[in-house]
């Protein structure tokens, strides 16, 4: 089980204000996560990755990955103190399915202007891997560099788009492709398998789509939270989401809250798709398939 966060705003933020400085930053979560389901691997020390976009819409983002644990990577700390961005992906990895610890297996991944990361696993991936590969477009299949279920899920998502090489997508296009990806994975999976955890995130630098999803009607998916407001900043050394007006200028989505201000964070319900539009509107859509259960209990923070 991994941990991830994403940040979208009208103004750039220093990466250190997301990755290293908050009380429960993504770096802290790499060795001290609080809400993981899989307790067999308490550390997220099998590599990390950060991805960010500049302020030129339609241009590809940049990705930095490493197989070193995030908590001990000096280059990550140096970059975080210098780079600013208004669209950030960050991920700390714990391997699943006995996949190798390699840079090609570190999240996020990129294809054209699209960036993708995943927290969870596809249960029984080895049984559906060949069918998944056969469903891919040739150019997308050839772009796969690693061996993870997560990167293959990204390739499947790309194959659901009419033109994955475009520079800008509507959030409706990305939402539809995400739902089709989950639907197709479910068609291939054996119901007797252990539930799959499909917390996916994708962006083109303008819109963001996230899911909190499990192939079960009664179990909870891997944790996911979001926070929105005017500015994410530190007051007297403590970070929090400032809500100075009714406008949403910042949206944060994270596997675990970055701060201990309970009022700042909302739970994304299990089996729900979250959309962040280019104008920073947040929409939550229940995924009403065979695993949808409106009576499923939802945890509090």
mmCIF file of C-alpha atoms in Angstrom:
data_model
loop_
_atom_site.group_PDB
_atom_site.id
_atom_site.type_symbol
_atom_site.label_atom_id
_atom_site.label_comp_id
_atom_site.label_asym_id
_atom_site.label_seq_id
_atom_site.Cartn_x
_atom_site.Cartn_y
_atom_site.Cartn_z
ATOM 1 C CA UNK A 1 0.000 0.000 0.000
ATOM 2 C CA UNK A 2 1.302 3.402 -1.015
ATOM 3 C CA UNK A 3 0.467 6.981 -0.084
ATOM 4 C CA UNK A 4 -0.123 9.867 -2.464
ATOM 5 C CA UNK A 5 -1.135 13.495 -2.557
ATOM 6 C CA UNK A 6 -2.032 16.005 -5.223
ATOM 7 C CA UNK A 7 -2.308 19.769 -5.160
ATOM 8 C CA UNK A 8 -4.074 22.080 -7.590
ATOM 9 C CA UNK A 9 -4.261 25.834 -7.153
ATOM 10 C CA UNK A 10 -4.496 29.179 -8.901
ATOM 11 C CA UNK A 11 -1.021 30.030 -7.623
ATOM 12 C CA UNK A 12 2.197 28.009 -7.248
ATOM 13 C CA UNK A 13 3.301 26.557 -3.941
ATOM 14 C CA UNK A 14 6.811 25.622 -2.854
ATOM 15 C CA UNK A 15 7.023 21.823 -2.920
ATOM 16 C CA UNK A 16 8.499 21.799 0.579
ATOM 17 C CA UNK A 17 5.189 23.195 1.873
ATOM 18 C CA UNK A 18 3.560 19.949 0.726
ATOM 19 C CA UNK A 19 6.271 17.316 0.859
ATOM 20 C CA UNK A 20 8.472 17.968 3.869
ATOM 21 C CA UNK A 21 7.232 20.677 6.235
ATOM 22 C CA UNK A 22 3.615 19.819 7.266
ATOM 23 C CA UNK A 23 3.194 17.814 10.470
ATOM 24 C CA UNK A 24 2.013 14.739 8.584
ATOM 25 C CA UNK A 25 3.671 15.418 5.247
ATOM 26 C CA UNK A 26 3.971 12.818 2.503
ATOM 27 C CA UNK A 27 7.571 12.276 3.664
ATOM 28 C CA UNK A 28 6.314 11.567 7.179
ATOM 29 C CA UNK A 29 3.737 9.178 5.720
ATOM 30 C CA UNK A 30 6.504 7.244 4.000
ATOM 31 C CA UNK A 31 7.583 5.819 7.385
ATOM 32 C CA UNK A 32 4.732 6.720 9.751
ATOM 33 C CA UNK A 33 1.422 6.375 7.941
ATOM 34 C CA UNK A 34 -1.608 6.121 10.200
ATOM 35 C CA UNK A 35 -4.450 4.787 8.064
ATOM 36 C CA UNK A 36 -3.053 2.013 5.873
ATOM 37 C CA UNK A 37 -5.159 -1.125 5.418
ATOM 38 C CA UNK A 38 -2.271 -3.496 4.684
ATOM 39 C CA UNK A 39 -0.268 -3.798 7.901
ATOM 40 C CA UNK A 40 2.146 -6.359 6.452
ATOM 41 C CA UNK A 41 4.338 -3.572 5.016
ATOM 42 C CA UNK A 42 4.291 -0.659 7.491
ATOM 43 C CA UNK A 43 6.817 1.382 5.491
ATOM 44 C CA UNK A 44 6.443 3.136 2.140
ATOM 45 C CA UNK A 45 10.155 2.912 1.449
ATOM 46 C CA UNK A 46 10.310 1.308 -2.013
ATOM 47 C CA UNK A 47 10.885 4.533 -3.890
ATOM 48 C CA UNK A 48 8.970 7.737 -4.528
ATOM 49 C CA UNK A 49 8.071 10.165 -7.254
ATOM 50 C CA UNK A 50 6.981 13.755 -7.676
ATOM 51 C CA UNK A 51 5.427 15.285 -10.755
ATOM 52 C CA UNK A 52 4.659 18.927 -11.455
ATOM 53 C CA UNK A 53 3.533 21.247 -14.243
ATOM 54 C CA UNK A 54 4.708 24.753 -15.058
ATOM 55 C CA UNK A 55 2.403 27.700 -15.795
ATOM 56 C CA UNK A 56 2.147 27.033 -19.551
ATOM 57 C CA UNK A 57 -1.126 25.153 -20.198
ATOM 58 C CA UNK A 58 -0.826 22.254 -22.591
ATOM 59 C CA UNK A 59 2.861 21.559 -21.939
ATOM 60 C CA UNK A 60 3.947 18.227 -20.414
ATOM 61 C CA UNK A 61 4.833 18.096 -16.764
ATOM 62 C CA UNK A 62 8.137 16.996 -15.238
ATOM 63 C CA UNK A 63 8.698 13.883 -13.119
ATOM 64 C CA UNK A 64 11.460 13.025 -10.654
ATOM 65 C CA UNK A 65 11.598 9.456 -9.297
ATOM 66 C CA UNK A 66 14.020 7.509 -7.145
ATOM 67 C CA UNK A 67 14.244 4.027 -5.659
ATOM 68 C CA UNK A 68 15.623 5.452 -2.419
ATOM 69 C CA UNK A 69 13.225 5.935 0.511
ATOM 70 C CA UNK A 70 11.741 9.420 0.406
ATOM 71 C CA UNK A 71 12.802 10.173 3.968
ATOM 72 C CA UNK A 72 16.477 9.762 3.140
ATOM 73 C CA UNK A 73 16.776 11.387 -0.277
ATOM 74 C CA UNK A 74 18.788 14.594 -0.074
ATOM 75 C CA UNK A 75 18.023 15.533 -3.684
ATOM 76 C CA UNK A 76 14.298 15.476 -2.950
ATOM 77 C CA UNK A 77 14.793 17.889 -0.057
ATOM 78 C CA UNK A 78 16.923 20.186 -2.215
ATOM 79 C CA UNK A 79 14.404 20.232 -5.075
ATOM 80 C CA UNK A 80 11.478 20.755 -2.700
ATOM 81 C CA UNK A 81 13.098 23.936 -1.370
ATOM 82 C CA UNK A 82 13.411 25.438 -4.876
ATOM 83 C CA UNK A 83 10.552 24.231 -7.107
ATOM 84 C CA UNK A 84 7.149 25.894 -7.151
ATOM 85 C CA UNK A 85 4.089 24.632 -8.999
ATOM 86 C CA UNK A 86 0.316 25.028 -9.017
ATOM 87 C CA UNK A 87 -0.228 21.373 -10.046
ATOM 88 C CA UNK A 88 1.648 18.715 -8.096
ATOM 89 C CA UNK A 89 1.517 14.910 -7.823
ATOM 90 C CA UNK A 90 3.538 13.104 -5.127
ATOM 91 C CA UNK A 91 3.727 9.400 -4.301
ATOM 92 C CA UNK A 92 5.628 7.172 -1.848
ATOM 93 C CA UNK A 93 5.690 3.490 -2.757
ATOM 94 C CA UNK A 94 5.299 0.180 -0.959
ATOM 95 C CA UNK A 95 5.632 -2.667 -3.446
ATOM 96 C CA UNK A 96 2.789 -5.096 -4.045
ATOM 97 C CA UNK A 97 2.718 -8.274 -6.082
ATOM 98 C CA UNK A 98 6.474 -8.862 -5.705
ATOM 99 C CA UNK A 99 7.288 -6.232 -8.322
ATOM 100 C CA UNK A 100 10.830 -4.929 -8.498
ATOM 101 C CA UNK A 101 12.023 -1.777 -6.803
ATOM 102 C CA UNK A 102 13.095 0.204 -9.856
ATOM 103 C CA UNK A 103 12.619 3.710 -11.185
ATOM 104 C CA UNK A 104 10.434 2.359 -13.997
ATOM 105 C CA UNK A 105 8.050 1.046 -11.330
ATOM 106 C CA UNK A 106 7.866 4.310 -9.357
ATOM 107 C CA UNK A 107 4.795 6.523 -9.635
ATOM 108 C CA UNK A 108 3.742 8.819 -11.200
ATOM 109 C CA UNK A 109 3.903 7.891 -14.883
ATOM 110 C CA UNK A 110 3.478 10.142 -17.867
ATOM 111 C CA UNK A 111 2.174 9.804 -21.414
ATOM 112 C CA UNK A 112 2.150 13.011 -23.394
ATOM 113 C CA UNK A 113 0.538 15.579 -21.146
ATOM 114 C CA UNK A 114 -1.149 13.064 -18.845
ATOM 115 C CA UNK A 115 0.185 12.012 -15.436
ATOM 116 C CA UNK A 116 -1.052 9.037 -13.360
ATOM 117 C CA UNK A 117 -0.534 7.443 -9.946
ATOM 118 C CA UNK A 118 -2.229 4.694 -7.924
ATOM 119 C CA UNK A 119 -2.603 3.650 -4.309
ATOM 120 C CA UNK A 120 -3.670 0.032 -3.979
ATOM 121 C CA UNK A 121 -3.413 -3.062 -6.143
ATOM 122 C CA UNK A 122 -5.284 -5.124 -8.706
ATOM 123 C CA UNK A 123 -5.886 -8.464 -7.010
ATOM 124 C CA UNK A 124 -5.030 -11.346 -9.319
ATOM 125 C CA UNK A 125 -3.251 -9.045 -11.745
ATOM 126 C CA UNK A 126 -1.100 -11.907 -13.012
ATOM 127 C CA UNK A 127 -4.270 -13.664 -14.210
ATOM 128 C CA UNK A 128 -5.541 -10.711 -16.257
ATOM 129 C CA UNK A 129 -2.251 -9.132 -17.337
ATOM 130 C CA UNK A 130 -2.232 -10.792 -20.786
ATOM 131 C CA UNK A 131 -5.828 -9.773 -21.502
ATOM 132 C CA UNK A 132 -5.071 -6.245 -20.375
ATOM 133 C CA UNK A 133 -2.050 -6.026 -22.669
ATOM 134 C CA UNK A 134 -4.019 -7.419 -25.607
ATOM 135 C CA UNK A 135 -6.605 -4.665 -25.134
ATOM 136 C CA UNK A 136 -4.037 -1.888 -25.484
ATOM 137 C CA UNK A 137 -3.258 0.180 -28.535
ATOM 138 C CA UNK A 138 0.137 -0.701 -29.989
ATOM 139 C CA UNK A 139 1.774 2.657 -29.232
ATOM 140 C CA UNK A 140 0.493 2.563 -25.659
ATOM 141 C CA UNK A 141 1.650 -1.013 -25.108
ATOM 142 C CA UNK A 142 5.131 -0.107 -26.343
ATOM 143 C CA UNK A 143 5.261 2.847 -23.937
ATOM 144 C CA UNK A 144 5.046 0.590 -20.844
ATOM 145 C CA UNK A 145 8.444 0.524 -19.159
ATOM 146 C CA UNK A 146 7.774 -1.231 -15.848
ATOM 147 C CA UNK A 147 5.969 -4.310 -14.577
ATOM 148 C CA UNK A 148 3.367 -2.976 -12.143
ATOM 149 C CA UNK A 149 -0.392 -3.366 -12.210
ATOM 150 C CA UNK A 150 -0.573 0.405 -11.688
ATOM 151 C CA UNK A 151 1.248 1.295 -14.909
ATOM 152 C CA UNK A 152 -0.813 -1.251 -16.839
ATOM 153 C CA UNK A 153 -3.967 0.344 -15.446
ATOM 154 C CA UNK A 154 -2.676 3.686 -16.758
ATOM 155 C CA UNK A 155 -2.114 2.120 -20.177
ATOM 156 C CA UNK A 156 -5.668 0.777 -20.127
ATOM 157 C CA UNK A 157 -6.949 4.239 -19.204
ATOM 158 C CA UNK A 158 -5.040 5.764 -22.118
ATOM 159 C CA UNK A 159 -6.618 3.223 -24.458
ATOM 160 C CA UNK A 160 -10.043 4.420 -23.331
ATOM 161 C CA UNK A 161 -9.336 7.923 -24.714
ATOM 162 C CA UNK A 162 -10.003 8.784 -28.352
ATOM 163 C CA UNK A 163 -6.673 10.602 -28.600
ATOM 164 C CA UNK A 164 -4.382 10.195 -25.553
ATOM 165 C CA UNK A 165 -1.728 12.341 -27.238
ATOM 166 C CA UNK A 166 -3.813 15.518 -27.034
ATOM 167 C CA UNK A 167 -2.446 18.306 -24.869
ATOM 168 C CA UNK A 168 -5.696 19.329 -23.158
ATOM 169 C CA UNK A 169 -8.718 17.229 -22.198
ATOM 170 C CA UNK A 170 -12.105 18.131 -20.800
ATOM 171 C CA UNK A 171 -12.727 16.777 -17.333
ATOM 172 C CA UNK A 172 -15.712 14.935 -18.801
ATOM 173 C CA UNK A 173 -13.388 13.014 -21.146
ATOM 174 C CA UNK A 174 -11.084 12.031 -18.309
ATOM 175 C CA UNK A 175 -13.984 11.079 -16.039
ATOM 176 C CA UNK A 176 -15.543 8.842 -18.686
ATOM 177 C CA UNK A 177 -12.220 7.138 -19.440
ATOM 178 C CA UNK A 178 -11.647 6.507 -15.719
ATOM 179 C CA UNK A 179 -15.063 4.925 -15.266
ATOM 180 C CA UNK A 180 -14.544 2.751 -18.347
ATOM 181 C CA UNK A 181 -11.154 1.658 -17.010
ATOM 182 C CA UNK A 182 -12.641 0.499 -13.703
ATOM 183 C CA UNK A 183 -15.533 -1.171 -15.513
ATOM 184 C CA UNK A 184 -13.167 -3.106 -17.779
ATOM 185 C CA UNK A 185 -10.933 -4.223 -14.915
ATOM 186 C CA UNK A 186 -14.014 -5.471 -13.077
ATOM 187 C CA UNK A 187 -15.112 -7.468 -16.122
ATOM 188 C CA UNK A 188 -11.789 -9.309 -16.139
ATOM 189 C CA UNK A 189 -11.480 -9.907 -12.406
ATOM 190 C CA UNK A 190 -12.624 -13.085 -10.695
ATOM 191 C CA UNK A 191 -15.160 -12.344 -7.968
ATOM 192 C CA UNK A 192 -13.440 -14.958 -5.793
ATOM 193 C CA UNK A 193 -10.238 -12.928 -5.664
ATOM 194 C CA UNK A 194 -9.292 -10.732 -2.728
ATOM 195 C CA UNK A 195 -10.819 -7.264 -3.253
ATOM 196 C CA UNK A 196 -8.848 -4.875 -5.440
ATOM 197 C CA UNK A 197 -8.040 -1.378 -4.212
ATOM 198 C CA UNK A 198 -8.253 1.161 -7.029
ATOM 199 C CA UNK A 199 -7.417 4.629 -5.752
ATOM 200 C CA UNK A 200 -6.370 6.183 -9.066
ATOM 201 C CA UNK A 201 -5.396 9.783 -9.870
ATOM 202 C CA UNK A 202 -4.855 11.341 -13.296
ATOM 203 C CA UNK A 203 -4.345 14.881 -14.577
ATOM 204 C CA UNK A 204 -3.539 16.753 -17.767
ATOM 205 C CA UNK A 205 -2.302 19.697 -15.721
ATOM 206 C CA UNK A 206 -5.717 21.387 -15.887
ATOM 207 C CA UNK A 207 -8.314 18.877 -14.694
ATOM 208 C CA UNK A 208 -7.884 16.142 -12.089
ATOM 209 C CA UNK A 209 -9.762 12.864 -11.653
ATOM 210 C CA UNK A 210 -9.366 10.724 -8.511
ATOM 211 C CA UNK A 211 -11.109 7.589 -7.351
ATOM 212 C CA UNK A 212 -11.498 5.905 -4.004
ATOM 213 C CA UNK A 213 -12.644 2.418 -4.933
ATOM 214 C CA UNK A 214 -12.709 -1.225 -3.803
ATOM 215 C CA UNK A 215 -14.211 -4.304 -5.456
ATOM 216 C CA UNK A 216 -16.329 -5.058 -2.406
ATOM 217 C CA UNK A 217 -19.787 -4.079 -1.184
ATOM 218 C CA UNK A 218 -18.963 -4.077 2.517
ATOM 219 C CA UNK A 219 -15.241 -3.320 2.996
ATOM 220 C CA UNK A 220 -13.686 0.133 3.072
ATOM 221 C CA UNK A 221 -11.413 1.294 0.280
ATOM 222 C CA UNK A 222 -7.950 2.675 1.003
ATOM 223 C CA UNK A 223 -8.264 6.041 2.730
ATOM 224 C CA UNK A 224 -8.602 9.270 0.755
ATOM 225 C CA UNK A 225 -9.304 12.830 1.920
ATOM 226 C CA UNK A 226 -9.615 16.258 0.376
ATOM 227 C CA UNK A 227 -9.384 19.860 1.533
ATOM 228 C CA UNK A 228 -10.176 23.120 -0.224
ATOM 229 C CA UNK A 229 -9.938 26.793 0.566
ATOM 230 C CA UNK A 230 -8.159 30.043 -0.208
ATOM 231 C CA UNK A 231 -4.592 29.089 0.696
ATOM 232 C CA UNK A 232 -2.609 26.256 2.271
ATOM 233 C CA UNK A 233 -0.029 27.867 4.520
ATOM 234 C CA UNK A 234 1.742 27.787 7.871
ATOM 235 C CA UNK A 235 0.625 29.954 10.800
ATOM 236 C CA UNK A 236 3.033 29.925 13.737
ATOM 237 C CA UNK A 237 4.683 26.850 12.219
ATOM 238 C CA UNK A 238 1.442 24.874 11.858
ATOM 239 C CA UNK A 239 -0.003 24.292 8.405
ATOM 240 C CA UNK A 240 -3.689 24.581 7.705
ATOM 241 C CA UNK A 241 -6.149 25.354 4.939
ATOM 242 C CA UNK A 242 -7.156 29.019 5.140
ATOM 243 C CA UNK A 243 -10.726 29.798 4.115
ATOM 244 C CA UNK A 244 -10.689 33.554 3.630
ATOM 245 C CA UNK A 245 -13.692 33.660 1.312
ATOM 246 C CA UNK A 246 -16.151 31.396 -0.484
ATOM 247 C CA UNK A 247 -13.872 30.941 -3.481
ATOM 248 C CA UNK A 248 -11.903 27.735 -3.899
ATOM 249 C CA UNK A 249 -8.353 28.707 -4.861
ATOM 250 C CA UNK A 250 -6.655 25.535 -3.572
ATOM 251 C CA UNK A 251 -7.621 21.857 -3.568
ATOM 252 C CA UNK A 252 -5.579 19.150 -1.848
ATOM 253 C CA UNK A 253 -6.286 15.422 -2.112
ATOM 254 C CA UNK A 254 -4.270 13.002 0.010
ATOM 255 C CA UNK A 255 -4.260 9.418 1.238
ATOM 256 C CA UNK A 256 -3.933 10.857 4.725
ATOM 257 C CA UNK A 257 -4.474 14.443 5.944
ATOM 258 C CA UNK A 258 -1.285 16.497 5.943
ATOM 259 C CA UNK A 259 -2.331 18.356 9.080
ATOM 260 C CA UNK A 260 -4.094 17.581 12.335
ATOM 261 C CA UNK A 261 -6.758 20.272 11.811
ATOM 262 C CA UNK A 262 -9.755 17.950 11.603
ATOM 263 C CA UNK A 263 -12.031 20.701 10.266
ATOM 264 C CA UNK A 264 -9.783 21.179 7.219
ATOM 265 C CA UNK A 265 -10.359 17.694 5.762
ATOM 266 C CA UNK A 266 -13.290 15.767 4.345
ATOM 267 C CA UNK A 267 -13.457 12.031 3.671
ATOM 268 C CA UNK A 268 -13.922 10.936 0.079
ATOM 269 C CA UNK A 269 -16.610 8.231 0.397
ATOM 270 C CA UNK A 270 -15.771 4.697 -0.671
ATOM 271 C CA UNK A 271 -16.464 3.953 -4.346
ATOM 272 C CA UNK A 272 -16.595 7.597 -5.328
ATOM 273 C CA UNK A 273 -14.979 9.550 -8.159
ATOM 274 C CA UNK A 274 -13.685 13.056 -7.397
ATOM 275 C CA UNK A 275 -13.312 15.698 -10.101
ATOM 276 C CA UNK A 276 -11.332 18.942 -9.840
ATOM 277 C CA UNK A 277 -12.229 21.166 -12.773
ATOM 278 C CA UNK A 278 -9.860 23.723 -14.318
ATOM 279 C CA UNK A 279 -11.762 26.385 -12.339
ATOM 280 C CA UNK A 280 -11.116 24.437 -9.100
ATOM 281 C CA UNK A 281 -14.665 23.267 -8.612
ATOM 282 C CA UNK A 282 -14.817 19.943 -6.760
ATOM 283 C CA UNK A 283 -17.442 17.354 -7.730
ATOM 284 C CA UNK A 284 -18.025 13.977 -6.077
ATOM 285 C CA UNK A 285 -19.740 11.245 -8.124
ATOM 286 C CA UNK A 286 -20.728 7.866 -6.656
ATOM 287 C CA UNK A 287 -19.599 4.952 -8.836
ATOM 288 C CA UNK A 288 -22.871 3.042 -9.021
ATOM 289 C CA UNK A 289 -21.830 -0.374 -10.248
ATOM 290 C CA UNK A 290 -22.233 -3.832 -8.680
ATOM 291 C CA UNK A 291 -20.016 -2.814 -5.757
ATOM 292 C CA UNK A 292 -21.947 0.334 -4.890
ATOM 293 C CA UNK A 293 -23.503 0.227 -1.427
ATOM 294 C CA UNK A 294 -25.213 3.432 -0.224
ATOM 295 C CA UNK A 295 -25.497 1.983 3.277
ATOM 296 C CA UNK A 296 -21.780 1.343 3.674
ATOM 297 C CA UNK A 297 -20.484 3.055 6.816
ATOM 298 C CA UNK A 298 -17.934 5.813 6.274
ATOM 299 C CA UNK A 299 -15.136 6.507 8.769
ATOM 300 C CA UNK A 300 -14.583 9.894 10.309
ATOM 301 C CA UNK A 301 -11.218 11.615 10.546
#
